[in-house]
Short mmCIF file of C-alpha atoms in Angstrom, two decimals:
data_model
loop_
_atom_site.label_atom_id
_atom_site.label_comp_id
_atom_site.label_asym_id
_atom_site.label_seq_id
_atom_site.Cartn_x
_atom_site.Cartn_y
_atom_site.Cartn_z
CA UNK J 1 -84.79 -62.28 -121.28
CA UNK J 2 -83.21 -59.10 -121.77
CA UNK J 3 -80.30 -60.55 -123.28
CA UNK J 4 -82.20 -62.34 -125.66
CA UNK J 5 -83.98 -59.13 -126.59
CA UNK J 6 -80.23 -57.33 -126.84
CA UNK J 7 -78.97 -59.91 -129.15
CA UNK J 8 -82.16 -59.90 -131.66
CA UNK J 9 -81.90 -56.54 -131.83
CA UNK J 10 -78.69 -56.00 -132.47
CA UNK J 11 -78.94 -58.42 -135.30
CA UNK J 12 -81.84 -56.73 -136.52
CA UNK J 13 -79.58 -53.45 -137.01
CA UNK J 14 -77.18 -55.45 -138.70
CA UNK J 15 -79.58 -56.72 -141.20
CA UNK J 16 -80.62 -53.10 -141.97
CA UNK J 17 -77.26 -52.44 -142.43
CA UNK J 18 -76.71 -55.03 -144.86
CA UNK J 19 -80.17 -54.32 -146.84
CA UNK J 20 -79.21 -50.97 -147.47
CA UNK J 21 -75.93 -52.05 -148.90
CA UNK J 22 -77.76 -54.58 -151.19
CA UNK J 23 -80.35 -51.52 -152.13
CA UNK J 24 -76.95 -49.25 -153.34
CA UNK J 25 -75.80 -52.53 -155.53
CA UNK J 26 -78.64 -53.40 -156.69
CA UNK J 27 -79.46 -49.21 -157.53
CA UNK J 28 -75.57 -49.80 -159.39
CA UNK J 29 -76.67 -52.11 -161.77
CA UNK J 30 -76.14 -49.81 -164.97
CA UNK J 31 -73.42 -47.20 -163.28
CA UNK J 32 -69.98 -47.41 -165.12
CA UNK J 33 -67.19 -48.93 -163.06
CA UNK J 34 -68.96 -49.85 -160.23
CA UNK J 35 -67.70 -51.93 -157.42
CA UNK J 36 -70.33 -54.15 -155.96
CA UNK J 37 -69.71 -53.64 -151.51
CA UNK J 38 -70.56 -56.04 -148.95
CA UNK J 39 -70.23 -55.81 -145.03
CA UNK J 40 -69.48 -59.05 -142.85
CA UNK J 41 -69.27 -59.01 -139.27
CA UNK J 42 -66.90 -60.18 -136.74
CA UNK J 43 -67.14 -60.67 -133.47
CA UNK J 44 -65.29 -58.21 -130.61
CA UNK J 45 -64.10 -61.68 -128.59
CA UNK J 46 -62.30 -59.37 -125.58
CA UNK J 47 -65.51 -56.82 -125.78
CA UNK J 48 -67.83 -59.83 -125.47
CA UNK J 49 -65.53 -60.96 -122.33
CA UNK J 50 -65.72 -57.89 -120.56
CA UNK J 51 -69.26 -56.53 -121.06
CA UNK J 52 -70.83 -60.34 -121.02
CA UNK J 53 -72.64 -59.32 -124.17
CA UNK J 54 -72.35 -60.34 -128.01
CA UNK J 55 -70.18 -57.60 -129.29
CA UNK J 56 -69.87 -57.23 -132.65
CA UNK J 57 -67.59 -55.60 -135.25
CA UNK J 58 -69.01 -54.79 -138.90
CA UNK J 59 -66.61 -53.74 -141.68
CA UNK J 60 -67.16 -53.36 -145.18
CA UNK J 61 -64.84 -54.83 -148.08
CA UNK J 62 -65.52 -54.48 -152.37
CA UNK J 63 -65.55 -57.13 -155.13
CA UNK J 64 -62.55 -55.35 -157.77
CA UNK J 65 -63.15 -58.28 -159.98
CA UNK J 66 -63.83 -56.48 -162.78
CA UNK J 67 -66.89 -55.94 -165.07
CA UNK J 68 -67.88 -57.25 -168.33
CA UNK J 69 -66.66 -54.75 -171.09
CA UNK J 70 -68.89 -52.81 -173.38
CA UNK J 71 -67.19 -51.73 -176.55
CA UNK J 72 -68.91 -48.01 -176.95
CA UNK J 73 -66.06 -47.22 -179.62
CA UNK J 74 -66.11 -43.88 -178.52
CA UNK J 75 -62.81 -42.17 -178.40
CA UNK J 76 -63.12 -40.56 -175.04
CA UNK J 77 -64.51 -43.98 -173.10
CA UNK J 78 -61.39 -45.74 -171.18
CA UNK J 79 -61.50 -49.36 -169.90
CA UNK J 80 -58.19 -49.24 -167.26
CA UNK J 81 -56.83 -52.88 -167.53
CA UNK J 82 -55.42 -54.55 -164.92
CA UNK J 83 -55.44 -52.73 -161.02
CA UNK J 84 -55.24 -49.39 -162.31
CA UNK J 85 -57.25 -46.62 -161.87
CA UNK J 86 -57.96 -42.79 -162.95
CA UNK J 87 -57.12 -40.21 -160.55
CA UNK J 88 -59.65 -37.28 -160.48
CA UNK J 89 -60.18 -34.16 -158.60
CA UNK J 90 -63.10 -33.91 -156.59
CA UNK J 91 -65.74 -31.14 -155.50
CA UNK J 92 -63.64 -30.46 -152.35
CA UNK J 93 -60.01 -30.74 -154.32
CA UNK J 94 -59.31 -33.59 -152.84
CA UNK J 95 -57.33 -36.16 -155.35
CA UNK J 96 -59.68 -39.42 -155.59
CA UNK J 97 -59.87 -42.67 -158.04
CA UNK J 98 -61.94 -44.75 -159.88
CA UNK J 99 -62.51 -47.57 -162.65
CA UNK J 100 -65.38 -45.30 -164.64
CA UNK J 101 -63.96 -44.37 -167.50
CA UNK J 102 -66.46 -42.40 -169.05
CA UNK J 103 -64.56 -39.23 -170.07
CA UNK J 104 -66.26 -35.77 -170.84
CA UNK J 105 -64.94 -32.44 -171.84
CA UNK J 106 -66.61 -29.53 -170.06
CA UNK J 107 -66.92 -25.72 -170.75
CA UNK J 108 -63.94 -24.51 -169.50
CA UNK J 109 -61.98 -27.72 -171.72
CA UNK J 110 -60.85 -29.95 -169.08
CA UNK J 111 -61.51 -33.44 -168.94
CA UNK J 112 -63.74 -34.79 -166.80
CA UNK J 113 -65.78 -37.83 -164.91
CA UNK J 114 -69.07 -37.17 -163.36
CA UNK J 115 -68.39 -33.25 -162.84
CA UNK J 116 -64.71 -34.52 -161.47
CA UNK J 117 -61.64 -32.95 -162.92
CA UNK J 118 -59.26 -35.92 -164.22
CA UNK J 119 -55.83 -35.44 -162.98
CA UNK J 120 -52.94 -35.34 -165.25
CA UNK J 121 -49.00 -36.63 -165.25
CA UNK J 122 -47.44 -33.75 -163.83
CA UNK J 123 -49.88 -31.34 -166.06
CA UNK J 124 -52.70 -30.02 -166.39
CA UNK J 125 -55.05 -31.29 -169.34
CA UNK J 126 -57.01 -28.82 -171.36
CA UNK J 127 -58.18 -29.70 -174.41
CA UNK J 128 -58.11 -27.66 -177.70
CA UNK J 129 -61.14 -26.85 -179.69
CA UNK J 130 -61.53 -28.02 -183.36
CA UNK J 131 -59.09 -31.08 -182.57
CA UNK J 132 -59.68 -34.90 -182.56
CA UNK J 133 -58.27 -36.50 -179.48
CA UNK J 134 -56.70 -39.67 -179.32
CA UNK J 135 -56.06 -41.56 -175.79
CA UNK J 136 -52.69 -44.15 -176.62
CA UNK J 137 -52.62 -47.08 -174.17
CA UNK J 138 -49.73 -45.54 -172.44
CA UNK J 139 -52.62 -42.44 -171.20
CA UNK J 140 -51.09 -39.94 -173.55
CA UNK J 141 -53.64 -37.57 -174.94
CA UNK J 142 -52.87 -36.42 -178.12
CA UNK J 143 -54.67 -33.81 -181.02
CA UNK J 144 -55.26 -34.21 -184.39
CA UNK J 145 -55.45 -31.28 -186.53
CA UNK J 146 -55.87 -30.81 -189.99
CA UNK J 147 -53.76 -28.27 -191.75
CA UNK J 148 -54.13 -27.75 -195.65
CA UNK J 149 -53.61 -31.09 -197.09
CA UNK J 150 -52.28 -32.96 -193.83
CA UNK J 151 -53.01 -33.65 -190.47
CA UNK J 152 -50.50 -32.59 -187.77
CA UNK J 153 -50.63 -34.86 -184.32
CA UNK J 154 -49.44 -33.07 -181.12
CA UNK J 155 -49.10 -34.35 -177.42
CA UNK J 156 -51.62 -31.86 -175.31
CA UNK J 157 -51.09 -34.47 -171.61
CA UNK J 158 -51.15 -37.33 -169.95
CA UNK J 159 -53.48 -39.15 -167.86
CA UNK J 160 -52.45 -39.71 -164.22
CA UNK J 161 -53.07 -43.52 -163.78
CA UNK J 162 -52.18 -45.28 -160.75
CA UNK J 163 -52.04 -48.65 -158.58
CA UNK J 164 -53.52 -48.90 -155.47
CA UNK J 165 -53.18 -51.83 -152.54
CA UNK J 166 -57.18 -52.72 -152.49
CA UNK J 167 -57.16 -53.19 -148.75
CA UNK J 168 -56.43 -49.23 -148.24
CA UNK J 169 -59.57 -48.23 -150.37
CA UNK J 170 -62.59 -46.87 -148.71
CA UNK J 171 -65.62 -45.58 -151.27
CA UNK J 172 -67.50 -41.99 -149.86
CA UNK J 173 -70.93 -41.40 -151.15
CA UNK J 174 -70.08 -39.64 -154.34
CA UNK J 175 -68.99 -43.10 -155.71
CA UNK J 176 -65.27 -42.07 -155.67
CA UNK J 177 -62.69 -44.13 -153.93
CA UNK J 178 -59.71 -42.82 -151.61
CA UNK J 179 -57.34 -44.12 -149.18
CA UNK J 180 -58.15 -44.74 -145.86
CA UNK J 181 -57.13 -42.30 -143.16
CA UNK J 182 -54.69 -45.00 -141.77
CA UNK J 183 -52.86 -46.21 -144.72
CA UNK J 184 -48.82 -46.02 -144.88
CA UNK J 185 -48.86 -44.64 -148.25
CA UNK J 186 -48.35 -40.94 -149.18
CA UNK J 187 -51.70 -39.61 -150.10
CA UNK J 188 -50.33 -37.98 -153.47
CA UNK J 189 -50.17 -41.62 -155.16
CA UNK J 190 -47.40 -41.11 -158.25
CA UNK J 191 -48.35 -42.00 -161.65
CA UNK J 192 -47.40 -45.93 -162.41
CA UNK J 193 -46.12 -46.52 -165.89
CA UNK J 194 -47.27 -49.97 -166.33
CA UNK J 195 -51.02 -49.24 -166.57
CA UNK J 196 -52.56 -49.23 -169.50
CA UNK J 197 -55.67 -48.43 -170.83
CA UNK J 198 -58.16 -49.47 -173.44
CA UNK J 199 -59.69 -46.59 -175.90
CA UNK J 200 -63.41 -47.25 -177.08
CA UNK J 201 -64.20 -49.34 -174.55
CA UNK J 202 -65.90 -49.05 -170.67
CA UNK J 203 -65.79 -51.59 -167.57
CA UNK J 204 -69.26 -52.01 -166.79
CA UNK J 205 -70.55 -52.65 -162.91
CA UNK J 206 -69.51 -56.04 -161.69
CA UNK J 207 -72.95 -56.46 -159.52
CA UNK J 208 -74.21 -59.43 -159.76
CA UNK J 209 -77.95 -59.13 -159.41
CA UNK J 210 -79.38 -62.31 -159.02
CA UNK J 211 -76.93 -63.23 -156.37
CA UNK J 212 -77.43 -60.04 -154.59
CA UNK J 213 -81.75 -60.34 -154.91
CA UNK J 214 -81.17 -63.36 -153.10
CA UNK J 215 -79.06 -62.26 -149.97
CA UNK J 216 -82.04 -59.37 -150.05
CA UNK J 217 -84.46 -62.00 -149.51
CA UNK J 218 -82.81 -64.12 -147.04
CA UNK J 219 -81.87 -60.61 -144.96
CA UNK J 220 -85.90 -59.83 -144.80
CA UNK J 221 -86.80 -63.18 -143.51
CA UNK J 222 -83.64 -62.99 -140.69
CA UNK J 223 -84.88 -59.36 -140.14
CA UNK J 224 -88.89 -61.01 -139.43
CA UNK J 225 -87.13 -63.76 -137.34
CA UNK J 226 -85.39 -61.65 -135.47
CA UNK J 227 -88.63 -59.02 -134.59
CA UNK J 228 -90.19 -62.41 -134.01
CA UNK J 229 -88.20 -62.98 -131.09
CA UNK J 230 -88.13 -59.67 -129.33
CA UNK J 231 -92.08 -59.83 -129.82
CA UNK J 232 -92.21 -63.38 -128.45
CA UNK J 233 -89.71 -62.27 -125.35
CA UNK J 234 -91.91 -59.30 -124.65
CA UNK J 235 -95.09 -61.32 -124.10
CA UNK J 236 -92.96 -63.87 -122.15
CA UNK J 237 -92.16 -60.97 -120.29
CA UNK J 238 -95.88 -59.77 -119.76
CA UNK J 239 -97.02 -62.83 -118.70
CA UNK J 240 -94.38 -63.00 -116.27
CA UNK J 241 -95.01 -60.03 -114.30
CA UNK J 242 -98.87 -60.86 -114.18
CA UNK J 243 -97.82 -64.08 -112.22
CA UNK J 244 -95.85 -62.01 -109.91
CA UNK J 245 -98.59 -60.02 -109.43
CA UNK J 246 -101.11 -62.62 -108.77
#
């Protein structure tokens, strides 16, 4: 009896679990770049040996197949082809990465992503005033300026753009993605020359919401089965000890 209450409840949690991942998808819909998460479980075979219990492991993994593309034609908006990603700066100073590239240019002139400082190729990008920018596909930034009767074009920095091995990628709550504690690599990734990006043009969310409505609904009615049973093992349990006591 108890077990059976152990088990339902334990499943129970993990439906929680995997409701409130659904909730952050589905609440991801519209947010540039975003990487729809999912958590699967696996079960702890030498834990459930030693405890006589269903032991569980649950990890989370990301879809990185990328979003549909939505040509903004808007010089500063950056679709990164391919497995590449921006490296930013974040609150803390910590060097982070991510597919939105939605690029703004903030008081002090640096370039940035959600209130993140985007890192640069061995520089630090600060943009002039009274200048038109142009991204190349290579992540050069570049200024035009008119002068008289021409326009002069100078190189002002370089994008930092990277490649990352998927399986070391962890995503904290400000949306950002870093490497995991345990990975092998050196945690200052170097800039990879073979990305390339797209100017005018942003990766949208790849969240699929019909698919992940429908997971929400089957999770709800496995949550009610599951409360169900512990409610049906309690009363078993009442009526138990009242024939004991008679």
């Amino acid at each position: 009896m108890e077990n059976s209450i152990y088990n339902s409840m334990i499943a129970a949690n993990q439906l929680l679990e995997k409701q409130t991942v659904i909730s952050n998808n589905l609440a991801n819909i519209s947010t540039t770049g975003f990487k729809e998460k999912f958590n699967f479980t696996l079960k702890n075979q030498y834990m459930e040996n030693f405890y006589n219990k269903d032991n569980k492991i649950t990890k989370e993994y990301y879809n990185f197949f990328p979003g549909i593309l939505n040509y903004t034609k808007r010089d500063l908006d950056l679709f990164i082809k391919d497995n590449g990603w921006l490296a930013v700066k974040d609150k803390n100073g910590n060097e982070a990465y991510t597919k939105n590239g939605h690029l703004k240019i903030n008081s002090k002139r640096m370039l940035t992503i959600q209130n993140n400082e985007v890192l640069g190729n061995k520089c630090i990008i600060r943009i002039p005033r009274n200048v038109i920018l142009k991204i190349l596909s290579n992540g050069i930034i570049t200024a035009i300026e008119k002068k008289k009767n021409s326009f002069s074009e100078t190189k002002i920095g370089s994008l930092k753009l990277v490649h990352l091995p998927l399986q070391d990628l962890i995503q904290k709550e400000n949306g950002l993605f870093y490497l995991k504690k345990n990975s092998l690599l050196n945690k200052n990734i170097n800039h990879n020359n073979k990305i390339t990006v797209q100017s005018g043009a942003l990766e949208e969310s790849n969240v699929n919401p019909s698919k992940n409505m429908i997971e929400m609904i089957s999770n709800a009615r496995q949550f009610d089965i599951q409360m169900k049973i512990i409610s049906m093992c309690e009363k078993n349990s009442e009526y138990a000890n009242q024939l004991f006591n008679i």
